[in-house]
Amino acid sequence: MKEIRIHGRGGQGSVTAAELLAVAAFEDGQFSQAFPAFGVERRGAPVQAFTRISDAPIRLRSQVYEPDYVIVQDPTLLEVVDVARGTKDTGVIIINSDFDPEEFDLKTNAKVMTVNATKVALDIIGRPIVNTVLLGAFAGATGEIQPDSIVRAVKERFPGKIGDKNSEALLEAYNQIRGDAL
Amino acid sequence: MSIRLGGVCEPGSTRVNKTGGWRTFRPVYDYDKCIKCKLCELLCPDMSVLEWENGYFQFDYDFCKGCGICANECPKNAISMVLEEK
């Protein structure tokens, strides 16, 4: 079983990202679940969302405390939240930032990777909404899931032009991070 | 800040929570174009436009969320929204 924790701010689409990832995993023929955990429920407050993916049915219902993978939608969250908490040594932390991974001093043995998702989102979608873009980066960085499955999940959730643009953006992020991951 | 019995908070506690980190775009003045019309100060929803003694304005980046209302409303286009590096 693989556990994923997504850090974001209220309104950035962390919950949607977790759900899309679960749907995509399901499309891949795996078992999956997704749910959020809020602190204060308002825009801008730090939000966590969780996804579990497994070959077998998942009976665990707790929050994710020891994630295999962490996705950080907003680097300013690093000052507020310990995003590396509980990460495994074999884990990967994907941060949306225009800086290199070396710039981040996280107390973890997990591999830190960055992708400039905001730029990709602005260039292709035209709005700084990065949740789907980071899912593409997640697929590229970890190989846990097929990018086509995420595209299918995104298009199902957002029919029409929005889905098309989000798909294009997430494939771009997938290709960008793929080289670093291999 | 500690929360007292009954959960009553001190007023003005939002000052502690610096919301500037939410920005994607940062507003920047071009003072050559500014005519001191005060529209930006009036319309800022976060009171993040501060008046200087000389009548010009500056942004309080601790609390500006980068909504872009000031840049949108500025009659002289003296405010540009610059992508934040983070």
mmCIF file with all atom_site columns, N, CA, C and O in Angstrom, chain A residues 9 42-44 74-76 97-99 118 122 128, chain B residues 14 17 19-25 83-86:
data_model
loop_
_atom_site.group_PDB
_atom_site.id
_atom_site.type_symbol
_atom_site.label_atom_id
_atom_site.label_alt_id
_atom_site.label_comp_id
_atom_site.label_asym_id
_atom_site.label_entity_id
_atom_site.label_seq_id
_atom_site.pdbx_PDB_ins_code
_atom_site.Cartn_x
_atom_site.Cartn_y
_atom_site.Cartn_z
_atom_site.occupancy
_atom_site.B_iso_or_equiv
_atom_site.pdbx_formal_charge
_atom_site.auth_seq_id
_atom_site.auth_comp_id
_atom_site.auth_asym_id
_atom_site.auth_atom_id
_atom_site.pdbx_PDB_model_num
ATOM 1   N N  . ARG A 1 9   ? -3.404  24.968 0.612   1.00 0.00 ? 9   ARG A N  1
ATOM 2   C CA . ARG A 1 9   ? -4.190  25.955 1.352   1.00 0.00 ? 9   ARG A CA 1
ATOM 3   C C  . ARG A 1 9   ? -5.637  25.831 0.923   1.00 0.00 ? 9   ARG A C  1
ATOM 4   O O  . ARG A 1 9   ? -5.919  25.410 -0.197  1.00 0.00 ? 9   ARG A O  1
ATOM 5   N N  . ARG A 1 42  ? -11.406 27.639 6.248   1.00 0.00 ? 42  ARG A N  1
ATOM 6   C CA . ARG A 1 42  ? -11.545 28.903 5.543   1.00 0.00 ? 42  ARG A CA 1
ATOM 7   C C  . ARG A 1 42  ? -10.457 28.980 4.484   1.00 0.00 ? 42  ARG A C  1
ATOM 8   O O  . ARG A 1 42  ? -9.467  28.259 4.546   1.00 0.00 ? 42  ARG A O  1
ATOM 9   N N  . ARG A 1 43  ? -10.651 29.907 3.553   1.00 0.00 ? 43  ARG A N  1
ATOM 10  C CA . ARG A 1 43  ? -9.686  30.069 2.487   1.00 0.00 ? 43  ARG A CA 1
ATOM 11  C C  . ARG A 1 43  ? -8.311  30.418 3.033   1.00 0.00 ? 43  ARG A C  1
ATOM 12  O O  . ARG A 1 43  ? -8.198  31.238 3.934   1.00 0.00 ? 43  ARG A O  1
ATOM 13  N N  . GLY A 1 44  ? -7.275  29.791 2.483   1.00 0.00 ? 44  GLY A N  1
ATOM 14  C CA . GLY A 1 44  ? -5.916  30.144 2.855   1.00 0.00 ? 44  GLY A CA 1
ATOM 15  C C  . GLY A 1 44  ? -5.373  29.370 4.034   1.00 0.00 ? 44  GLY A C  1
ATOM 16  O O  . GLY A 1 44  ? -4.170  29.358 4.242   1.00 0.00 ? 44  GLY A O  1
ATOM 17  N N  . ASP A 1 74  ? 2.183   24.687 -2.130  1.00 0.00 ? 74  ASP A N  1
ATOM 18  C CA . ASP A 1 74  ? 2.572   26.077 -1.911  1.00 0.00 ? 74  ASP A CA 1
ATOM 19  C C  . ASP A 1 74  ? 3.790   26.108 -0.988  1.00 0.00 ? 74  ASP A C  1
ATOM 20  O O  . ASP A 1 74  ? 3.693   25.712 0.166   1.00 0.00 ? 74  ASP A O  1
ATOM 21  N N  . PRO A 1 75  ? 4.952   26.555 -1.493  1.00 0.00 ? 75  PRO A N  1
ATOM 22  C CA . PRO A 1 75  ? 6.175   26.481 -0.689  1.00 0.00 ? 75  PRO A CA 1
ATOM 23  C C  . PRO A 1 75  ? 6.129   27.342 0.576   1.00 0.00 ? 75  PRO A C  1
ATOM 24  O O  . PRO A 1 75  ? 6.883   27.090 1.511   1.00 0.00 ? 75  PRO A O  1
ATOM 25  N N  . THR A 1 76  ? 5.247   28.345 0.615   1.00 0.00 ? 76  THR A N  1
ATOM 26  C CA . THR A 1 76  ? 5.171   29.146 1.843   1.00 0.00 ? 76  THR A CA 1
ATOM 27  C C  . THR A 1 76  ? 4.592   28.334 3.006   1.00 0.00 ? 76  THR A C  1
ATOM 28  O O  . THR A 1 76  ? 4.706   28.727 4.153   1.00 0.00 ? 76  THR A O  1
ATOM 29  N N  . SER A 1 97  ? 7.650   24.755 -6.690  1.00 0.00 ? 97  SER A N  1
ATOM 30  C CA . SER A 1 97  ? 8.535   25.900 -6.460  1.00 0.00 ? 97  SER A CA 1
ATOM 31  C C  . SER A 1 97  ? 9.384   26.134 -7.686  1.00 0.00 ? 97  SER A C  1
ATOM 32  O O  . SER A 1 97  ? 9.650   25.198 -8.455  1.00 0.00 ? 97  SER A O  1
ATOM 33  N N  . ASP A 1 98  ? 9.851   27.381 -7.864  1.00 0.00 ? 98  ASP A N  1
ATOM 34  C CA . ASP A 1 98  ? 10.780  27.610 -8.976  1.00 0.00 ? 98  ASP A CA 1
ATOM 35  C C  . ASP A 1 98  ? 12.225  27.463 -8.522  1.00 0.00 ? 98  ASP A C  1
ATOM 36  O O  . ASP A 1 98  ? 13.138  27.651 -9.313  1.00 0.00 ? 98  ASP A O  1
ATOM 37  N N  . PHE A 1 99  ? 12.458  27.123 -7.264  1.00 0.00 ? 99  PHE A N  1
ATOM 38  C CA . PHE A 1 99  ? 13.816  26.891 -6.781  1.00 0.00 ? 99  PHE A CA 1
ATOM 39  C C  . PHE A 1 99  ? 14.211  25.420 -6.936  1.00 0.00 ? 99  PHE A C  1
ATOM 40  O O  . PHE A 1 99  ? 13.355  24.555 -7.128  1.00 0.00 ? 99  PHE A O  1
ATOM 41  N N  . THR A 1 118 ? 3.337   26.336 -10.836 1.00 0.00 ? 118 THR A N  1
ATOM 42  C CA . THR A 1 118 ? 2.630   27.609 -11.036 1.00 0.00 ? 118 THR A CA 1
ATOM 43  C C  . THR A 1 118 ? 2.873   28.128 -12.451 1.00 0.00 ? 118 THR A C  1
ATOM 44  O O  . THR A 1 118 ? 1.955   28.593 -13.118 1.00 0.00 ? 118 THR A O  1
ATOM 45  N N  . LEU A 1 122 ? 0.068   28.608 -15.298 1.00 0.00 ? 122 LEU A N  1
ATOM 46  C CA . LEU A 1 122 ? -0.190  29.924 -15.897 1.00 0.00 ? 122 LEU A CA 1
ATOM 47  C C  . LEU A 1 122 ? -0.016  29.874 -17.414 1.00 0.00 ? 122 LEU A C  1
ATOM 48  O O  . LEU A 1 122 ? -0.798  30.452 -18.158 1.00 0.00 ? 122 LEU A O  1
ATOM 49  N N  . PRO A 1 128 ? -3.396  30.342 -11.844 1.00 0.00 ? 128 PRO A N  1
ATOM 50  C CA . PRO A 1 128 ? -2.408  29.668 -10.989 1.00 0.00 ? 128 PRO A CA 1
ATOM 51  C C  . PRO A 1 128 ? -3.018  28.554 -10.127 1.00 0.00 ? 128 PRO A C  1
ATOM 52  O O  . PRO A 1 128 ? -2.865  28.535 -8.917  1.00 0.00 ? 128 PRO A O  1
ATOM 53  N N  . THR B 2 14  ? -5.858  38.797 13.838  1.00 0.00 ? 14  THR B N  1
ATOM 54  C CA . THR B 2 14  ? -5.497  38.476 12.457  1.00 0.00 ? 14  THR B CA 1
ATOM 55  C C  . THR B 2 14  ? -4.146  39.069 12.079  1.00 0.00 ? 14  THR B C  1
ATOM 56  O O  . THR B 2 14  ? -3.557  38.688 11.077  1.00 0.00 ? 14  THR B O  1
ATOM 57  N N  . ASN B 2 17  ? -1.452  36.346 11.945  1.00 0.00 ? 17  ASN B N  1
ATOM 58  C CA . ASN B 2 17  ? -1.464  35.436 10.810  1.00 0.00 ? 17  ASN B CA 1
ATOM 59  C C  . ASN B 2 17  ? -1.120  36.197 9.534   1.00 0.00 ? 17  ASN B C  1
ATOM 60  O O  . ASN B 2 17  ? -1.985  36.792 8.906   1.00 0.00 ? 17  ASN B O  1
ATOM 61  N N  . THR B 2 19  ? -0.745  36.815 6.007   1.00 0.00 ? 19  THR B N  1
ATOM 62  C CA . THR B 2 19  ? -1.355  36.133 4.871   1.00 0.00 ? 19  THR B CA 1
ATOM 63  C C  . THR B 2 19  ? -0.642  36.423 3.547   1.00 0.00 ? 19  THR B C  1
ATOM 64  O O  . THR B 2 19  ? -1.091  35.992 2.502   1.00 0.00 ? 19  THR B O  1
ATOM 65  N N  . GLY B 2 20  ? 0.481   37.175 3.618   1.00 0.00 ? 20  GLY B N  1
ATOM 66  C CA . GLY B 2 20  ? 1.192   37.522 2.386   1.00 0.00 ? 20  GLY B CA 1
ATOM 67  C C  . GLY B 2 20  ? 1.698   36.309 1.617   1.00 0.00 ? 20  GLY B C  1
ATOM 68  O O  . GLY B 2 20  ? 1.919   36.386 0.423   1.00 0.00 ? 20  GLY B O  1
ATOM 69  N N  . GLY B 2 21  ? 1.888   35.193 2.319   1.00 0.00 ? 21  GLY B N  1
ATOM 70  C CA . GLY B 2 21  ? 2.408   33.987 1.670   1.00 0.00 ? 21  GLY B CA 1
ATOM 71  C C  . GLY B 2 21  ? 1.474   33.389 0.644   1.00 0.00 ? 21  GLY B C  1
ATOM 72  O O  . GLY B 2 21  ? 1.884   32.538 -0.134  1.00 0.00 ? 21  GLY B O  1
ATOM 73  N N  . TRP B 2 22  ? 0.217   33.815 0.633   1.00 0.00 ? 22  TRP B N  1
ATOM 74  C CA . TRP B 2 22  ? -0.740  33.236 -0.309  1.00 0.00 ? 22  TRP B CA 1
ATOM 75  C C  . TRP B 2 22  ? -0.545  33.752 -1.717  1.00 0.00 ? 22  TRP B C  1
ATOM 76  O O  . TRP B 2 22  ? -1.076  33.187 -2.664  1.00 0.00 ? 22  TRP B O  1
ATOM 77  N N  . ARG B 2 23  ? 0.179   34.868 -1.838  1.00 0.00 ? 23  ARG B N  1
ATOM 78  C CA . ARG B 2 23  ? 0.266   35.544 -3.134  1.00 0.00 ? 23  ARG B CA 1
ATOM 79  C C  . ARG B 2 23  ? 0.852   34.664 -4.225  1.00 0.00 ? 23  ARG B C  1
ATOM 80  O O  . ARG B 2 23  ? 1.804   33.940 -4.003  1.00 0.00 ? 23  ARG B O  1
ATOM 81  N N  . THR B 2 24  ? 0.277   34.776 -5.420  1.00 0.00 ? 24  THR B N  1
ATOM 82  C CA . THR B 2 24  ? 0.942   34.271 -6.612  1.00 0.00 ? 24  THR B CA 1
ATOM 83  C C  . THR B 2 24  ? 1.578   35.438 -7.350  1.00 0.00 ? 24  THR B C  1
ATOM 84  O O  . THR B 2 24  ? 2.685   35.337 -7.864  1.00 0.00 ? 24  THR B O  1
ATOM 85  N N  . PHE B 2 25  ? 0.861   36.569 -7.364  1.00 0.00 ? 25  PHE B N  1
ATOM 86  C CA . PHE B 2 25  ? 1.371   37.775 -8.011  1.00 0.00 ? 25  PHE B CA 1
ATOM 87  C C  . PHE B 2 25  ? 1.536   38.884 -6.983  1.00 0.00 ? 25  PHE B C  1
ATOM 88  O O  . PHE B 2 25  ? 0.704   39.066 -6.109  1.00 0.00 ? 25  PHE B O  1
ATOM 89  N N  . LEU B 2 83  ? 4.964   38.154 -11.090 1.00 0.00 ? 83  LEU B N  1
ATOM 90  C CA . LEU B 2 83  ? 4.921   36.784 -10.577 1.00 0.00 ? 83  LEU B CA 1
ATOM 91  C C  . LEU B 2 83  ? 5.888   36.626 -9.408  1.00 0.00 ? 83  LEU B C  1
ATOM 92  O O  . LEU B 2 83  ? 7.061   36.985 -9.509  1.00 0.00 ? 83  LEU B O  1
ATOM 93  N N  . GLU B 2 84  ? 5.376   36.095 -8.312  1.00 0.00 ? 84  GLU B N  1
ATOM 94  C CA . GLU B 2 84  ? 6.168   35.925 -7.096  1.00 0.00 ? 84  GLU B CA 1
ATOM 95  C C  . GLU B 2 84  ? 7.147   34.765 -7.284  1.00 0.00 ? 84  GLU B C  1
ATOM 96  O O  . GLU B 2 84  ? 6.797   33.734 -7.847  1.00 0.00 ? 84  GLU B O  1
ATOM 97  N N  . GLU B 2 85  ? 8.392   34.948 -6.817  1.00 0.00 ? 85  GLU B N  1
ATOM 98  C CA . GLU B 2 85  ? 9.343   33.832 -6.841  1.00 0.00 ? 85  GLU B CA 1
ATOM 99  C C  . GLU B 2 85  ? 9.265   33.105 -5.516  1.00 0.00 ? 85  GLU B C  1
ATOM 100 O O  . GLU B 2 85  ? 9.522   33.673 -4.464  1.00 0.00 ? 85  GLU B O  1
ATOM 101 N N  . LYS B 2 86  ? 8.887   31.836 -5.553  1.00 0.00 ? 86  LYS B N  1
ATOM 102 C CA . LYS B 2 86  ? 8.835   31.079 -4.308  1.00 0.00 ? 86  LYS B CA 1
ATOM 103 C C  . LYS B 2 86  ? 8.885   29.594 -4.574  1.00 0.00 ? 86  LYS B C  1
ATOM 104 O O  . LYS B 2 86  ? 8.767   29.154 -5.682  1.00 0.00 ? 86  LYS B O  1
#
